[in-house]
XYZ file of C-alpha atoms in Angstrom:
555
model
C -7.156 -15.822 13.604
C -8.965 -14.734 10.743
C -8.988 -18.622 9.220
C -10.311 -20.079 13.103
C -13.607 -17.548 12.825
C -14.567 -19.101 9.409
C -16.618 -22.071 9.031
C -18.485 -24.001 11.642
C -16.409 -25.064 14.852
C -17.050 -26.766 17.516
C -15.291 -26.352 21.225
C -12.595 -28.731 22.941
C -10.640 -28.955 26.216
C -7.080 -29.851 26.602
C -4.184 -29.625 29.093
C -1.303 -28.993 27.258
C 1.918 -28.852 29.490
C -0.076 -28.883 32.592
C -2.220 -25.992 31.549
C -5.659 -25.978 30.491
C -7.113 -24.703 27.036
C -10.105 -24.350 25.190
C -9.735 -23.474 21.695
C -12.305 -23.749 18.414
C -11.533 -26.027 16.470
C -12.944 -25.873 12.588
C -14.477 -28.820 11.366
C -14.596 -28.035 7.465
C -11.615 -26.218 7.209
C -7.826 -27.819 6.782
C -5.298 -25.373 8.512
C -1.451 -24.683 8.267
C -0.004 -25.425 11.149
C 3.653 -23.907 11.362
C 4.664 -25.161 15.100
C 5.359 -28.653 14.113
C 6.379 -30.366 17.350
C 8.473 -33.947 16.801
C 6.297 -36.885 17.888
C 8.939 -38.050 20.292
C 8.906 -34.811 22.810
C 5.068 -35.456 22.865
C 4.938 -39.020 23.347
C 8.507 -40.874 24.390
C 8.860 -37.679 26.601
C 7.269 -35.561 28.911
C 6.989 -32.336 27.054
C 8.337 -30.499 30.204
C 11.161 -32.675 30.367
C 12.384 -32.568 26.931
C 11.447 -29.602 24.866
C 12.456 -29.147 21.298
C 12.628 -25.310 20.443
C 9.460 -25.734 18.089
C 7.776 -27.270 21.789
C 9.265 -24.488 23.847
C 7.389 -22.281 21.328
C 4.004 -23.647 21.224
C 4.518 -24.183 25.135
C 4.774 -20.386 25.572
C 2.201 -19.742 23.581
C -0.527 -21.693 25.195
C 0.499 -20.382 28.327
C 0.061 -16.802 26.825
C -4.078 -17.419 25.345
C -4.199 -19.242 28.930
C -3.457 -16.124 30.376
C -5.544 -13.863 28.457
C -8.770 -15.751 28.974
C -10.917 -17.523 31.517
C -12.096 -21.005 31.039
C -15.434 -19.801 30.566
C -15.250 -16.819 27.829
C -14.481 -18.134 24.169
C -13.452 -14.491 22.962
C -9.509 -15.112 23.361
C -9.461 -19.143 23.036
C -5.952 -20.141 21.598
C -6.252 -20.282 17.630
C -6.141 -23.484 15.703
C -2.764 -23.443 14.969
C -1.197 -23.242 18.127
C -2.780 -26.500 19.405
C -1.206 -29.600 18.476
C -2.854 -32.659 15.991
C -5.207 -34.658 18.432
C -3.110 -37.533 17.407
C -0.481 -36.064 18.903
C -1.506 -35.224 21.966
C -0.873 -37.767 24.822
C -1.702 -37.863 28.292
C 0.482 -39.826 31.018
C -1.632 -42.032 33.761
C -0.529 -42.755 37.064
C -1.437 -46.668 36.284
C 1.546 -45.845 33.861
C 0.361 -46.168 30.758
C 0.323 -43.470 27.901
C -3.045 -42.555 26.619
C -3.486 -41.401 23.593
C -6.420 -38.262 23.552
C -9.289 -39.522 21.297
C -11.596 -36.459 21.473
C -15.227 -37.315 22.431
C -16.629 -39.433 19.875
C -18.366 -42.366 21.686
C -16.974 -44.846 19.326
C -13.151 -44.189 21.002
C -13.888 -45.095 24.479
C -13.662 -48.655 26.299
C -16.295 -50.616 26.587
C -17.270 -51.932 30.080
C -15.626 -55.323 30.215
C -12.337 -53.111 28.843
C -13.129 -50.829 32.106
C -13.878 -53.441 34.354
C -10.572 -55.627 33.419
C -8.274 -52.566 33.489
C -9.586 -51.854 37.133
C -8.695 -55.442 38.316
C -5.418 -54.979 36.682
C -4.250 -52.053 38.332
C -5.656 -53.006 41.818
C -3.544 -56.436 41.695
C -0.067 -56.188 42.450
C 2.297 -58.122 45.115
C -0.634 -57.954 48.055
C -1.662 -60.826 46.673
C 1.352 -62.326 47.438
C 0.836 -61.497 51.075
C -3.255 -62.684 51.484
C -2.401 -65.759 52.534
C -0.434 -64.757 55.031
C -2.880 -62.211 56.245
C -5.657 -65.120 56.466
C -3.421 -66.841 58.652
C -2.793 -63.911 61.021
C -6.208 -63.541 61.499
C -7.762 -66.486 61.706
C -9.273 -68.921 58.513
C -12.927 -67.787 59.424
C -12.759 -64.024 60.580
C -9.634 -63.862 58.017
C -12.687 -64.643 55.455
C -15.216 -62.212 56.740
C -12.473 -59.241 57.226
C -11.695 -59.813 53.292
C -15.415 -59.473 52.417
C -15.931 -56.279 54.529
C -13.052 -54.233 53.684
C -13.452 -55.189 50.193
C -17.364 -53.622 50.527
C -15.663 -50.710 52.423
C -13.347 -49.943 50.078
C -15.460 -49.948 46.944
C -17.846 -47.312 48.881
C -15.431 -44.920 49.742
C -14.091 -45.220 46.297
C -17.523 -44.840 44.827
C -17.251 -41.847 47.006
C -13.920 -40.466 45.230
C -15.481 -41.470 41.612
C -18.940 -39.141 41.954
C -16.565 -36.370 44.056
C -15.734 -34.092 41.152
C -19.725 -34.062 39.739
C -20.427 -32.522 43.050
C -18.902 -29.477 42.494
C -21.228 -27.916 40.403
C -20.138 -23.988 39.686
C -17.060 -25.359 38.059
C -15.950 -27.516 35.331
C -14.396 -30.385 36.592
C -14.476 -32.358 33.390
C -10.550 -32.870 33.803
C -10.470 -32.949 37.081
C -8.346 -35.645 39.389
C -9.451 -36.434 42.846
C -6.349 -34.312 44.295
C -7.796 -31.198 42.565
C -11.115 -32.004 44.525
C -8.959 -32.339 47.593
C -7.359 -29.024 46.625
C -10.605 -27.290 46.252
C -12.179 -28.457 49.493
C -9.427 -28.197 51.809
C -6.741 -25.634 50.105
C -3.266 -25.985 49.803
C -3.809 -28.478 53.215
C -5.348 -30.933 50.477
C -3.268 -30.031 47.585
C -0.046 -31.028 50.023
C -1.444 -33.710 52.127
C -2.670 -35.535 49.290
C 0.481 -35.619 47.722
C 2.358 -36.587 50.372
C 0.136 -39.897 51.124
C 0.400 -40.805 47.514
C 4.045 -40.249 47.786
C 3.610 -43.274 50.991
C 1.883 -45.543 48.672
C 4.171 -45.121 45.753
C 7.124 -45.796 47.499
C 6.257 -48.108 49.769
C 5.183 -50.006 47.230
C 8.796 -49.244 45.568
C 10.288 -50.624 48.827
C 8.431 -53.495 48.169
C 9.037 -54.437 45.124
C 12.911 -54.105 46.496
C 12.551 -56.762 48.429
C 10.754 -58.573 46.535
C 12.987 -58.736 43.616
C 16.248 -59.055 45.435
C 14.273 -62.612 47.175
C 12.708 -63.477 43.472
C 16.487 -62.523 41.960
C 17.958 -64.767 45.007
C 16.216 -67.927 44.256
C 16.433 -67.891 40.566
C 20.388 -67.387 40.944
C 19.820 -70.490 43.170
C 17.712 -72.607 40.822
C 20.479 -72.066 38.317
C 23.329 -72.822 40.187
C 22.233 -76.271 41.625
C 21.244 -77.081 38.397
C 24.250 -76.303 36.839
C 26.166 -77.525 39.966
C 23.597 -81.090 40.548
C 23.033 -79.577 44.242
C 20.200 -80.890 45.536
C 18.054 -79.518 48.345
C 18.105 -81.549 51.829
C 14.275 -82.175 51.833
C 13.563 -84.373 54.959
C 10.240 -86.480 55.360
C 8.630 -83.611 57.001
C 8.761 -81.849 53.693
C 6.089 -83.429 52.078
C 8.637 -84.737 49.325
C 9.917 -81.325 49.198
C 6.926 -80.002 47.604
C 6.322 -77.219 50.527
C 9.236 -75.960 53.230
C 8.812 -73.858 56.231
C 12.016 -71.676 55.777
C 11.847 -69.746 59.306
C 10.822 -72.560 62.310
C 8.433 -71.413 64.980
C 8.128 -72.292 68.556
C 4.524 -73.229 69.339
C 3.122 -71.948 73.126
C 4.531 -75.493 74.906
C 8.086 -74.452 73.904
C 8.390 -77.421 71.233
C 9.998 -76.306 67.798
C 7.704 -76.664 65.069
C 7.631 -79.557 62.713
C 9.780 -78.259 59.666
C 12.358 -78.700 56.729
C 14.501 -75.906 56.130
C 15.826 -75.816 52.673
C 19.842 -76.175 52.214
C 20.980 -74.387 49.314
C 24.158 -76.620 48.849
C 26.877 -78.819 50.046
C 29.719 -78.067 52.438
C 32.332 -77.272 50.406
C 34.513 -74.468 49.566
C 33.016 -73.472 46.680
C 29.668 -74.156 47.930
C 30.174 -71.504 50.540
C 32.179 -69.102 48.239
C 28.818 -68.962 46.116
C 26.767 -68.392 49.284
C 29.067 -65.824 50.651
C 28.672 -63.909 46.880
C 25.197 -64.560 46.676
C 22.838 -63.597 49.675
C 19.927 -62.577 50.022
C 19.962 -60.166 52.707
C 23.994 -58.910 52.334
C 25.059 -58.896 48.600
C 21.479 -59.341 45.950
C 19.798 -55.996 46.975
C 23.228 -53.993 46.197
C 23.815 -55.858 43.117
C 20.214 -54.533 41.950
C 21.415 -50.970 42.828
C 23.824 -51.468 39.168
C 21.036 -52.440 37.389
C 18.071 -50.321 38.560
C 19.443 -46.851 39.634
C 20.292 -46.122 35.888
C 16.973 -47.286 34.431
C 15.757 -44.335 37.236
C 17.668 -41.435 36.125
C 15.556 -42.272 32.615
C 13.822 -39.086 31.488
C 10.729 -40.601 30.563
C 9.268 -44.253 31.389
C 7.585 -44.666 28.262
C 9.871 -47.844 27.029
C 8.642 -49.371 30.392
C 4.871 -48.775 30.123
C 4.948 -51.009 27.341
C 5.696 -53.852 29.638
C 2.584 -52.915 31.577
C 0.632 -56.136 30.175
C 3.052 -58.747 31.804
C 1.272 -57.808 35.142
C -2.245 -59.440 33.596
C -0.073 -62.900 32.935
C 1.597 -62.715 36.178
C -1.339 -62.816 38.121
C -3.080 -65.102 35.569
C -0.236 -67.461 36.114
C -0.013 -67.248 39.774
C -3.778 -68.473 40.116
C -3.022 -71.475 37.774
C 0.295 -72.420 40.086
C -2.067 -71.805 43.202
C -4.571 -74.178 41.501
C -2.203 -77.134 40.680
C -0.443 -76.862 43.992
C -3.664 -77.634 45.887
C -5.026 -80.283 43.847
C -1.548 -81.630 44.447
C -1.681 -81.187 48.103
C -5.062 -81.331 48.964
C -6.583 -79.916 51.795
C -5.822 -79.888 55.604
C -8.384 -78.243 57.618
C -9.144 -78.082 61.616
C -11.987 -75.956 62.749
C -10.185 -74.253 66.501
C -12.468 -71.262 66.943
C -10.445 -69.609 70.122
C -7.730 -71.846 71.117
C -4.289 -72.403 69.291
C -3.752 -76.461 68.488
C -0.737 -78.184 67.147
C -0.018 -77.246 63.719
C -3.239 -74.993 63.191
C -4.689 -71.365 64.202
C -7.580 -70.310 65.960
C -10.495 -69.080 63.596
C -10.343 -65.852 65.183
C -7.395 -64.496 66.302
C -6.170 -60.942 67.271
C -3.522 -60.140 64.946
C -6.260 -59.214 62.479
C -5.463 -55.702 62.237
C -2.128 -57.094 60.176
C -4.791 -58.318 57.812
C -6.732 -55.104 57.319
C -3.560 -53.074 56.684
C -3.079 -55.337 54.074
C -6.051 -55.141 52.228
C -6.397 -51.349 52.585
C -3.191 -51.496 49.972
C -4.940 -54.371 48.044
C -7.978 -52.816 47.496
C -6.788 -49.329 47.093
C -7.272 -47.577 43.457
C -8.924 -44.115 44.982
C -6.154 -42.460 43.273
C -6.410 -43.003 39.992
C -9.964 -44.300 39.926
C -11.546 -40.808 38.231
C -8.678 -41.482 35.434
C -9.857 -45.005 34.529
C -13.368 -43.890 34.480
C -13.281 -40.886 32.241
C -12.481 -43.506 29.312
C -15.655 -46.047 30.103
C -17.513 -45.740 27.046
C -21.218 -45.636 28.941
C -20.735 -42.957 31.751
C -24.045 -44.191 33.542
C -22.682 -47.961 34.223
C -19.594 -46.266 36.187
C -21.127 -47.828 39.523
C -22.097 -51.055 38.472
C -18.841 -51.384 36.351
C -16.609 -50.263 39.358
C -18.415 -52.807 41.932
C -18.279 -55.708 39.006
C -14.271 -54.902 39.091
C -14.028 -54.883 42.859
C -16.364 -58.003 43.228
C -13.555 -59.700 40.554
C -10.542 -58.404 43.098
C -11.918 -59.954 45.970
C -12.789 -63.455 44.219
C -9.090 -63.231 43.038
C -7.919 -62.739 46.368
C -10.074 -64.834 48.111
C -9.669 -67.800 45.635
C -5.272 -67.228 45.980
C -6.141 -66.812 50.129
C -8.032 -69.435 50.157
C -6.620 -72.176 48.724
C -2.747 -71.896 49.491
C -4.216 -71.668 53.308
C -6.748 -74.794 53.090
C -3.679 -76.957 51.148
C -1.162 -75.727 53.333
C -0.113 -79.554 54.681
C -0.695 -79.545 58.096
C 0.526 -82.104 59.449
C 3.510 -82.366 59.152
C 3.937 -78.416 59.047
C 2.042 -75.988 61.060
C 0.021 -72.919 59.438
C 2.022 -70.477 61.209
C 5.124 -71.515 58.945
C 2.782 -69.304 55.690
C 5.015 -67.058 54.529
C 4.405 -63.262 54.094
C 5.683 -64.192 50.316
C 3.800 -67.050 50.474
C 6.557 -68.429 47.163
C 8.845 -68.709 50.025
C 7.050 -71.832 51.192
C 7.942 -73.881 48.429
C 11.857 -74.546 47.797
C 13.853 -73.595 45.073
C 13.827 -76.530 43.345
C 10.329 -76.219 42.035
C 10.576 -75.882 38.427
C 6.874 -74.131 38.603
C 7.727 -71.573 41.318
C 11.207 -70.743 39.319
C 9.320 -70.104 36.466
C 7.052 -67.990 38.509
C 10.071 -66.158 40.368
C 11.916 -65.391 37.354
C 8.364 -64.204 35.573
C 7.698 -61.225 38.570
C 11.495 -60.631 38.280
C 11.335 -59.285 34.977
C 7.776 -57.661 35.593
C 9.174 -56.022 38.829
C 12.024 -54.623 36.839
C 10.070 -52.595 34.359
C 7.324 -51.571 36.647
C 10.288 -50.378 39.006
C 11.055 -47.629 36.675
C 7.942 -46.500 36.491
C 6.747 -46.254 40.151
C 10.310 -44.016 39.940
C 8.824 -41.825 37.918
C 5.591 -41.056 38.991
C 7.270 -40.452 42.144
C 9.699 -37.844 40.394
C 6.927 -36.629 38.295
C 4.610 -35.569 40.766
C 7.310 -34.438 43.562
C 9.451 -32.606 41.511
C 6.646 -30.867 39.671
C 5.010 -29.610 42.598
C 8.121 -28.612 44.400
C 10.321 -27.209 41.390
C 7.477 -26.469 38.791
C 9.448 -29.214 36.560
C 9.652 -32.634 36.260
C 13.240 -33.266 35.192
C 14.938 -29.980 37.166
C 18.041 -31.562 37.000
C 20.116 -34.924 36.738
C 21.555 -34.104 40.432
C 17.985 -33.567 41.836
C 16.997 -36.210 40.029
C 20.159 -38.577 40.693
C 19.735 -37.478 44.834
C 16.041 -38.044 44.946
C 16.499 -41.590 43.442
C 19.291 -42.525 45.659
C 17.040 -42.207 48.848
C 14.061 -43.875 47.144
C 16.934 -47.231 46.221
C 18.750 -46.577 49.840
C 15.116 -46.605 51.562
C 15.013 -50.480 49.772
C 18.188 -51.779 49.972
C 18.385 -51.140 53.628
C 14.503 -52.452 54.137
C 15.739 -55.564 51.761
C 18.902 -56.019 54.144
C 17.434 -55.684 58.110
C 13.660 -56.078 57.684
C 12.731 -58.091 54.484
C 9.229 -58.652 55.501
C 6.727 -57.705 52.672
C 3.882 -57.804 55.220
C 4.539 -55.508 57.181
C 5.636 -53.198 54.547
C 2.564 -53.476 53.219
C 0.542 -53.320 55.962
C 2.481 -50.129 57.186
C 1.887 -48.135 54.261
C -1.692 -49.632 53.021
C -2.508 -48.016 56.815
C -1.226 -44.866 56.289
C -1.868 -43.897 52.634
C -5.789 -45.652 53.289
C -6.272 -42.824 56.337
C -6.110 -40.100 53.935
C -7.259 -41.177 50.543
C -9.785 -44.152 51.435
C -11.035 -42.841 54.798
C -10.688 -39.289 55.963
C -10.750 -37.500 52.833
C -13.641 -39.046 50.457
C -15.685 -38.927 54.054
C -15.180 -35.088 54.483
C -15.800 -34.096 51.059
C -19.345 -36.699 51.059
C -20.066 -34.733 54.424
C -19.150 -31.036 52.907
C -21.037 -31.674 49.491
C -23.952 -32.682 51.364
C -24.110 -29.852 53.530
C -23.505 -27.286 50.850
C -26.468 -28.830 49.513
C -28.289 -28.543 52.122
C -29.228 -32.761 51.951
C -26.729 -33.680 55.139
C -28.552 -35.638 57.893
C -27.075 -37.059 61.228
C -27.352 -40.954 60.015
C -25.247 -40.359 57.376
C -22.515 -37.912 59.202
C -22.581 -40.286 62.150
C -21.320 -43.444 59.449
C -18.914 -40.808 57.636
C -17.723 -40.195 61.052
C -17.403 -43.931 61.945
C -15.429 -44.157 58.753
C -13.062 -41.579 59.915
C -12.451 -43.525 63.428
C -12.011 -46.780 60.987
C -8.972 -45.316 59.056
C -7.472 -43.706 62.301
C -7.838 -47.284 64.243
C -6.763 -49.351 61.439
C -3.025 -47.457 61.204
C -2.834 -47.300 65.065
C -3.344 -50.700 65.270
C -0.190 -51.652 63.137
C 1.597 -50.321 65.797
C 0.866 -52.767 68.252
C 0.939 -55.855 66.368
């Protein structure tokens, strides 16, 4: 103590084991520090998870000066010694990532095209498997204009979320997440209900990649075996050579089957059929995953997986070269039917859009982790223009993907109804291209997988047990239900759609709609600033969210 109040200091602010310090730190003096903590129970491991006795030390005693002092009065700040080196002081994201605390010299932070890149990142994932899909269920021209709207909708309400915690004025909020501003405007009400719609989105998006990997796992195993096997694929003159298939036939209004190929995985023989009874889709891949995935789950920390976190970029970098060849290969086919269903093509506005919209409330949504990202943007006062650059990128991504798999879709000889919700399903296993894509997701999926799994567990656990690892059982029982909720999802009802759609809807009513419009509406009238134009569109956002998950229902 005597060494901290010597020499000039300046003041810093920390959470350490989920608790938040100030100390003083000396900037001319080198101290002893006797609570040496081993780098891997700060950074391979959560240091609640995994606690050295040298950890369990320096935990208890940051709790203690935490105890003794608000955040506000400097007289009992935790010494010097008891905090760890800034270097070794790391702080998991939800995006999955590790980040490694810098202090606040300018020179550490991200500049914007770092911010604006990382944004785009973490808002693509498998949705934009599903957008053209979602452009076909609503129609090529309102499928369009729905994209561009809920992608301006979604960037305000996040704008919204980002400026939240600078309303609150009487507190510091430096640190703050947007489900600590829930908590402070609504209670424990907020504190709960937040977590549970998070909880939606992270596992529905954990049941998606489920089903997605056992279908990505499923045609790989394919590609391989008829390669190994010379199997070829029974591609009839109404599969354009083979280069696109229309796996599920529809019935079109007059009661005519659809113009399709369906694609035959192999010849009629014993063993042919031996290998299809072993290897299905639906009845044997998603239990096979359960071997390889439930152990990577019962992992105490995710940090050997977050280093993976970069394959996403190339995945989705990939997928919009693939998209690119494949319609300069096909070319377009295009018919302009604003109302009424033709042969082969949909109306330009159709009433299914609402599948659409839950979509893109999923694709669009990064209100959760938004404040996160931003706090490392190296020029606070471009936060807005940054975040609507990254959000302008997003929807040129998906439109560009939407677009173009939708326009070179060949009709004739299929119809556009036959676009898949995976819209890889519409092109056959044989595809060297689309294997390579397949088998590039499958490995993605399986290291992201784990850490989905843990955020889950993290946040959970920690709020219902005060730990994140209580115990391998809890642990062990809570991932069980997370891999059963897939594997039967992968098995009855493998349609990534509606998954999607389902819990976009539902996590987007809380965290995009109703709660970033209450808190606007509450800050303004603690301010004294809140007029009846603006609670009348907060309002009308409120109604938006509330339609948009009813309508799922009835689709």
């Amino acid at each position: 103590n005597n060494l901290v109040n010597s020499g000039s200091k300046r003041t810093a602010t920390y959470k350490v084991c989920g608790t938040k310090i100030n100390y003083a730190r000396s900037t001319t003096l080198n101290f002893i520090r006797p609570f040496h903590v081993e780098p891997r129970n700060i950074v391979g491991d959560d240091p609640q998870e995994r606690v050295s006795a040298e950890a369990a030390i320096l935990n208890s005693r940051v709790h203690y000066y935490s105890r003794l002092t608000a955040s506000s009065d400097r007289l009992l700040s935790p010494p010097n010694h008891v905090i760890p080196r800034q270097e070794e002081i790391y702080i998991y994201s939800p995006l999955g990532t590790a980040f490694k605390v810098t202090g606040s010299d300018p020179s550490s932070k991200n500049p914007s095209i770092i911010t604006i890149f990382a944004i785009w990142n973490t808002m693509m994932g498998t949705s934009i498997l599903s957008i053209p899909w979602g452009i076909k269920q609503a129609g090529f021209t309102l499928g369009i204009l729905i994209l561009i709207f809920t992608g301006l909708l979604m960037l305000y309400c996040c704008y919204i979320v980002l400026k939240s915690p600078k309303a609150i004025t009487d507190m510091d909020t430096s640190d703050w997440e947007f489900p600590d501003v829930c908590s402070f405007y609504f209670g424990k009400f907020g504190k709960w209900s937040s977590l549970f719609f998070s909880m939606v989105s992270l596992i529905g998006a954990m049941v998606v990649y489920w089903v997605l990997m056992s279908n990505f796992l499923y045609n790989t195993g394919q590609f391989i075996y008829n390669y190994a096997h010379n199997v070829n694929g029974s591609d009839s003159e109404f599969g354009t050579n083979g280069s696109v298939i229309c796996p599920y036939p529809t019935t079109e209004p007059g009661g005519n089957s659809t113009i399709s190929t369906l694609y035959i995985s192999g010849n009629d023989t014993s063993d042919g059929s031996s290998f299809e009874h072993w290897w299905s889709k639906t009845n044997t891949i998603p239990l096979y995953l359960i071997v390889l995935l439930l152990p990577l789950l019962c992992f105490r920390s995710a940090a050997f997986f977050a280093r993976f976190t970069f394959l996403g970029t190339i995945s989705v970098v990939y997928l919009i070269v693939l998209v690119t060849i494949k319609a300069v290969h096909l070319g377009f086919h295009l018919e302009f039917h604003w109302f009424d269903t033709a042969r082969l093509y949909v109306p330009e506005f159709r009433l299914l859009f609402p599948q659409f919209t839950g979509v893109l409330t999923l694709a669009f949504f990064i209100h959760n982790c938004i404040v996160t990202l931003m706090k490392n943007n190296k020029h606070q006062e471009n936060n807005v223009r940054d975040l609507s650059v990254a959000y302008l990128l997003v929807g040129l991504t998906y439109l560009y993907v939407g677009v173009l798999i939708f326009a070179a879709f060949p009709s004739p000889p299929l119809s556009k109804d036959c676009i898949e919700p995976n819209f890889l399903d519409n092109f056959p296993t044989s595809d060297v291209l689309v294997f390579v894509a397949r088998a590039f997701l499958l490995f993605q999926m399986i290291t992201v997988y784990p850490l989905l799994g843990y955020l889950v567990r993290v946040q959970m656990m920690g709020q219902i047990f005060g730990n994140h690892y209580p115990s391998f059982l809890h642990v062990l029982v809570l991932n069980i239900l997370i891999v059963g909720a897939g594997v039967l999802m992968a098995k009855f009802y493998p349609n990534i759609g509606s998954i999607i759609r389902f819990s976009g809807a539902t996590c987007g009513l809380a965290l995009v709609f109703v709660f970033p419009a209450l808190i606007h509406m509450i800050s303004l009238r603690r301010q004294g600033l809140l007029r009846w134009p603006s609670a009348i569109f907060h309002s009308f956002l409120i109604l938006l969210g509330m339609a948009n998950l009813l309508a799922q229902f009835f689709m």
